[in-house]
């Protein structure tokens, strides 16, 4: 529907690493499923489960708020802790550019993780 979205994704389906020694290893497959719903105008709730091959499913939940047209704020929780982020949507003539930032706790507890993403939709 117009206010509910379902997403499925996978990663590293055929990925592998080849070391300088000649040793080759296959990367584990990542599976992710999410469901989001618009609660109020410009406020979206999302729930997600993801798994890396050979490990159990991990949950996550978050909120996204479009404070101004194209300016997004995000907060959420996953098994490693709380996360925060922001996004900026820039509609151009024939495409849409989106810049995203996320701050997450490191699952290996070696420090925090910062992620940057650029999406180009055409």
JSON list of C-alpha atoms in Angstrom, two decimals:
[
{"chain": "A", "resi": 1, "resn": "UNK", "atom": "CA", "xyz": [0.00, 0.00, 0.00]},
{"chain": "A", "resi": 2, "resn": "UNK", "atom": "CA", "xyz": [0.99, 3.65, -0.10]},
{"chain": "A", "resi": 3, "resn": "UNK", "atom": "CA", "xyz": [2.05, 3.74, 3.57]},
{"chain": "A", "resi": 4, "resn": "UNK", "atom": "CA", "xyz": [3.51, 0.22, 4.00]},
{"chain": "A", "resi": 5, "resn": "UNK", "atom": "CA", "xyz": [6.66, -1.15, 2.35]},
{"chain": "A", "resi": 6, "resn": "UNK", "atom": "CA", "xyz": [8.29, -4.57, 2.37]},
{"chain": "A", "resi": 7, "resn": "UNK", "atom": "CA", "xyz": [11.92, -5.02, 1.46]},
{"chain": "A", "resi": 8, "resn": "UNK", "atom": "CA", "xyz": [14.10, -8.06, 0.80]},
{"chain": "A", "resi": 9, "resn": "UNK", "atom": "CA", "xyz": [17.78, -7.99, 0.02]},
{"chain": "A", "resi": 10, "resn": "UNK", "atom": "CA", "xyz": [20.80, -10.24, -0.13]},
{"chain": "A", "resi": 11, "resn": "UNK", "atom": "CA", "xyz": [24.49, -9.65, -0.40]},
{"chain": "A", "resi": 12, "resn": "UNK", "atom": "CA", "xyz": [27.69, -11.52, -1.12]},
{"chain": "A", "resi": 13, "resn": "UNK", "atom": "CA", "xyz": [25.84, -14.23, -3.05]},
{"chain": "A", "resi": 14, "resn": "UNK", "atom": "CA", "xyz": [28.86, -15.20, -5.14]},
{"chain": "A", "resi": 15, "resn": "UNK", "atom": "CA", "xyz": [31.63, -13.25, -3.39]},
{"chain": "A", "resi": 16, "resn": "UNK", "atom": "CA", "xyz": [34.99, -14.69, -2.53]},
{"chain": "A", "resi": 17, "resn": "UNK", "atom": "CA", "xyz": [38.43, -13.50, -1.49]},
{"chain": "A", "resi": 18, "resn": "UNK", "atom": "CA", "xyz": [41.65, -14.65, -3.08]},
{"chain": "A", "resi": 19, "resn": "UNK", "atom": "CA", "xyz": [44.73, -14.06, -0.95]},
{"chain": "A", "resi": 20, "resn": "UNK", "atom": "CA", "xyz": [48.22, -13.43, -2.32]},
{"chain": "A", "resi": 21, "resn": "UNK", "atom": "CA", "xyz": [49.14, -16.94, -1.10]},
{"chain": "A", "resi": 22, "resn": "UNK", "atom": "CA", "xyz": [46.61, -18.40, -3.56]},
{"chain": "A", "resi": 23, "resn": "UNK", "atom": "CA", "xyz": [44.17, -19.38, -0.82]},
{"chain": "A", "resi": 24, "resn": "UNK", "atom": "CA", "xyz": [40.57, -18.61, -1.76]},
{"chain": "A", "resi": 25, "resn": "UNK", "atom": "CA", "xyz": [37.60, -18.38, 0.59]},
{"chain": "A", "resi": 26, "resn": "UNK", "atom": "CA", "xyz": [33.91, -17.82, -0.03]},
{"chain": "A", "resi": 27, "resn": "UNK", "atom": "CA", "xyz": [32.18, -14.92, 1.71]},
{"chain": "A", "resi": 28, "resn": "UNK", "atom": "CA", "xyz": [29.07, -15.81, 3.74]},
{"chain": "A", "resi": 29, "resn": "UNK", "atom": "CA", "xyz": [25.72, -14.77, 2.24]},
{"chain": "A", "resi": 30, "resn": "UNK", "atom": "CA", "xyz": [23.82, -11.91, 3.93]},
{"chain": "A", "resi": 31, "resn": "UNK", "atom": "CA", "xyz": [19.99, -11.96, 3.94]},
{"chain": "A", "resi": 32, "resn": "UNK", "atom": "CA", "xyz": [17.83, -9.06, 5.10]},
{"chain": "A", "resi": 33, "resn": "UNK", "atom": "CA", "xyz": [14.08, -8.46, 5.28]},
{"chain": "A", "resi": 34, "resn": "UNK", "atom": "CA", "xyz": [12.34, -5.29, 6.44]},
{"chain": "A", "resi": 35, "resn": "UNK", "atom": "CA", "xyz": [8.86, -3.89, 6.86]},
{"chain": "A", "resi": 36, "resn": "UNK", "atom": "CA", "xyz": [8.09, -0.19, 7.26]},
{"chain": "A", "resi": 37, "resn": "UNK", "atom": "CA", "xyz": [4.93, 1.81, 7.79]},
{"chain": "A", "resi": 38, "resn": "UNK", "atom": "CA", "xyz": [4.20, 5.52, 7.82]},
{"chain": "A", "resi": 39, "resn": "UNK", "atom": "CA", "xyz": [2.74, 6.26, 11.26]},
{"chain": "A", "resi": 40, "resn": "UNK", "atom": "CA", "xyz": [2.03, 9.95, 10.78]},
{"chain": "A", "resi": 41, "resn": "UNK", "atom": "CA", "xyz": [2.85, 12.39, 8.06]},
{"chain": "A", "resi": 42, "resn": "UNK", "atom": "CA", "xyz": [6.68, 12.30, 7.65]},
{"chain": "A", "resi": 43, "resn": "UNK", "atom": "CA", "xyz": [7.23, 9.72, 10.46]},
{"chain": "A", "resi": 44, "resn": "UNK", "atom": "CA", "xyz": [8.05, 6.13, 9.47]},
{"chain": "A", "resi": 45, "resn": "UNK", "atom": "CA", "xyz": [8.57, 3.04, 11.67]},
{"chain": "A", "resi": 46, "resn": "UNK", "atom": "CA", "xyz": [10.71, 0.18, 10.35]},
{"chain": "A", "resi": 47, "resn": "UNK", "atom": "CA", "xyz": [11.49, -3.32, 11.61]},
{"chain": "A", "resi": 48, "resn": "UNK", "atom": "CA", "xyz": [14.19, -5.54, 10.15]},
{"chain": "A", "resi": 49, "resn": "UNK", "atom": "CA", "xyz": [15.69, -8.98, 10.56]},
{"chain": "A", "resi": 50, "resn": "UNK", "atom": "CA", "xyz": [19.01, -9.92, 9.03]},
{"chain": "A", "resi": 51, "resn": "UNK", "atom": "CA", "xyz": [21.31, -12.91, 9.09]},
{"chain": "A", "resi": 52, "resn": "UNK", "atom": "CA", "xyz": [24.75, -13.86, 7.91]},
{"chain": "A", "resi": 53, "resn": "UNK", "atom": "CA", "xyz": [25.03, -17.43, 6.65]},
{"chain": "A", "resi": 54, "resn": "UNK", "atom": "CA", "xyz": [25.72, -19.77, 9.55]},
{"chain": "A", "resi": 55, "resn": "UNK", "atom": "CA", "xyz": [24.50, -17.33, 12.22]},
{"chain": "A", "resi": 56, "resn": "UNK", "atom": "CA", "xyz": [21.12, -16.70, 13.81]},
{"chain": "A", "resi": 57, "resn": "UNK", "atom": "CA", "xyz": [18.74, -13.92, 12.72]},
{"chain": "A", "resi": 58, "resn": "UNK", "atom": "CA", "xyz": [19.21, -10.53, 14.40]},
{"chain": "A", "resi": 59, "resn": "UNK", "atom": "CA", "xyz": [16.41, -7.98, 14.81]},
{"chain": "A", "resi": 60, "resn": "UNK", "atom": "CA", "xyz": [16.40, -4.21, 14.46]},
{"chain": "A", "resi": 61, "resn": "UNK", "atom": "CA", "xyz": [13.84, -1.42, 14.77]},
{"chain": "A", "resi": 62, "resn": "UNK", "atom": "CA", "xyz": [13.98, 2.27, 13.93]},
{"chain": "A", "resi": 63, "resn": "UNK", "atom": "CA", "xyz": [12.21, 5.54, 13.24]},
{"chain": "A", "resi": 64, "resn": "UNK", "atom": "CA", "xyz": [12.77, 7.94, 10.36]},
{"chain": "A", "resi": 65, "resn": "UNK", "atom": "CA", "xyz": [11.46, 11.50, 10.44]},
{"chain": "A", "resi": 66, "resn": "UNK", "atom": "CA", "xyz": [11.48, 13.87, 7.50]},
{"chain": "A", "resi": 67, "resn": "UNK", "atom": "CA", "xyz": [11.99, 17.13, 9.39]},
{"chain": "A", "resi": 68, "resn": "UNK", "atom": "CA", "xyz": [11.98, 19.27, 6.23]},
{"chain": "A", "resi": 69, "resn": "UNK", "atom": "CA", "xyz": [11.48, 18.30, 2.60]},
{"chain": "A", "resi": 70, "resn": "UNK", "atom": "CA", "xyz": [14.40, 16.00, 1.80]},
{"chain": "A", "resi": 71, "resn": "UNK", "atom": "CA", "xyz": [16.06, 16.25, 5.27]},
{"chain": "A", "resi": 72, "resn": "UNK", "atom": "CA", "xyz": [15.85, 13.00, 7.26]},
{"chain": "A", "resi": 73, "resn": "UNK", "atom": "CA", "xyz": [16.67, 12.12, 10.86]},
{"chain": "A", "resi": 74, "resn": "UNK", "atom": "CA", "xyz": [16.92, 8.52, 12.06]},
{"chain": "A", "resi": 75, "resn": "UNK", "atom": "CA", "xyz": [17.23, 6.64, 15.35]},
{"chain": "A", "resi": 76, "resn": "UNK", "atom": "CA", "xyz": [17.07, 2.94, 16.01]},
{"chain": "A", "resi": 77, "resn": "UNK", "atom": "CA", "xyz": [18.10, -0.12, 17.94]},
{"chain": "A", "resi": 78, "resn": "UNK", "atom": "CA", "xyz": [19.79, -3.32, 16.87]},
{"chain": "A", "resi": 79, "resn": "UNK", "atom": "CA", "xyz": [21.34, -6.15, 18.88]},
{"chain": "A", "resi": 80, "resn": "UNK", "atom": "CA", "xyz": [24.65, -4.26, 19.12]},
{"chain": "A", "resi": 81, "resn": "UNK", "atom": "CA", "xyz": [23.00, -1.13, 20.58]},
{"chain": "A", "resi": 82, "resn": "UNK", "atom": "CA", "xyz": [21.42, 2.17, 19.59]},
{"chain": "A", "resi": 83, "resn": "UNK", "atom": "CA", "xyz": [22.06, 3.85, 16.25]},
{"chain": "A", "resi": 84, "resn": "UNK", "atom": "CA", "xyz": [21.51, 7.36, 14.90]},
{"chain": "A", "resi": 85, "resn": "UNK", "atom": "CA", "xyz": [21.73, 8.79, 11.43]},
{"chain": "A", "resi": 86, "resn": "UNK", "atom": "CA", "xyz": [20.69, 11.42, 8.92]},
{"chain": "A", "resi": 87, "resn": "UNK", "atom": "CA", "xyz": [19.93, 11.68, 5.24]},
{"chain": "A", "resi": 88, "resn": "UNK", "atom": "CA", "xyz": [19.56, 14.27, 2.51]},
{"chain": "A", "resi": 89, "resn": "UNK", "atom": "CA", "xyz": [17.51, 13.73, -0.68]},
{"chain": "A", "resi": 90, "resn": "UNK", "atom": "CA", "xyz": [18.38, 15.91, -3.64]},
{"chain": "A", "resi": 91, "resn": "UNK", "atom": "CA", "xyz": [16.00, 15.58, -6.60]},
{"chain": "A", "resi": 92, "resn": "UNK", "atom": "CA", "xyz": [17.75, 16.52, -9.83]},
{"chain": "A", "resi": 93, "resn": "UNK", "atom": "CA", "xyz": [16.33, 16.77, -13.36]},
{"chain": "A", "resi": 94, "resn": "UNK", "atom": "CA", "xyz": [16.47, 13.10, -14.38]},
{"chain": "A", "resi": 95, "resn": "UNK", "atom": "CA", "xyz": [17.63, 11.41, -11.19]},
{"chain": "A", "resi": 96, "resn": "UNK", "atom": "CA", "xyz": [17.52, 11.54, -7.41]},
{"chain": "A", "resi": 97, "resn": "UNK", "atom": "CA", "xyz": [20.65, 11.75, -5.30]},
{"chain": "A", "resi": 98, "resn": "UNK", "atom": "CA", "xyz": [20.53, 10.70, -1.65]},
{"chain": "A", "resi": 99, "resn": "UNK", "atom": "CA", "xyz": [23.33, 11.08, 0.91]},
{"chain": "A", "resi": 100, "resn": "UNK", "atom": "CA", "xyz": [23.10, 9.06, 4.14]},
{"chain": "A", "resi": 101, "resn": "UNK", "atom": "CA", "xyz": [25.11, 8.86, 7.34]},
{"chain": "A", "resi": 102, "resn": "UNK", "atom": "CA", "xyz": [24.82, 6.36, 10.19]},
{"chain": "A", "resi": 103, "resn": "UNK", "atom": "CA", "xyz": [26.59, 6.01, 13.55]},
{"chain": "A", "resi": 104, "resn": "UNK", "atom": "CA", "xyz": [26.53, 2.47, 14.97]},
{"chain": "A", "resi": 105, "resn": "UNK", "atom": "CA", "xyz": [28.19, 0.56, 17.77]},
{"chain": "A", "resi": 106, "resn": "UNK", "atom": "CA", "xyz": [30.86, -1.87, 16.57]},
{"chain": "A", "resi": 107, "resn": "UNK", "atom": "CA", "xyz": [29.71, -5.51, 16.93]},
{"chain": "A", "resi": 108, "resn": "UNK", "atom": "CA", "xyz": [33.30, -6.49, 17.81]},
{"chain": "A", "resi": 109, "resn": "UNK", "atom": "CA", "xyz": [33.47, -3.72, 20.43]},
{"chain": "A", "resi": 110, "resn": "UNK", "atom": "CA", "xyz": [36.61, -2.27, 18.85]},
{"chain": "A", "resi": 111, "resn": "UNK", "atom": "CA", "xyz": [35.16, 1.25, 18.59]},
{"chain": "A", "resi": 112, "resn": "UNK", "atom": "CA", "xyz": [32.16, 2.78, 16.93]},
{"chain": "A", "resi": 113, "resn": "UNK", "atom": "CA", "xyz": [31.27, 2.51, 13.25]},
{"chain": "A", "resi": 114, "resn": "UNK", "atom": "CA", "xyz": [30.40, 5.38, 10.93]},
{"chain": "A", "resi": 115, "resn": "UNK", "atom": "CA", "xyz": [28.86, 4.65, 7.56]},
{"chain": "A", "resi": 116, "resn": "UNK", "atom": "CA", "xyz": [28.37, 6.95, 4.60]},
{"chain": "A", "resi": 117, "resn": "UNK", "atom": "CA", "xyz": [26.25, 6.07, 1.58]},
{"chain": "A", "resi": 118, "resn": "UNK", "atom": "CA", "xyz": [25.48, 7.72, -1.72]},
{"chain": "A", "resi": 119, "resn": "UNK", "atom": "CA", "xyz": [22.45, 6.52, -3.71]},
{"chain": "A", "resi": 120, "resn": "UNK", "atom": "CA", "xyz": [21.75, 7.58, -7.27]},
{"chain": "A", "resi": 121, "resn": "UNK", "atom": "CA", "xyz": [18.31, 6.65, -8.64]},
{"chain": "A", "resi": 122, "resn": "UNK", "atom": "CA", "xyz": [17.61, 7.18, -12.32]}
]
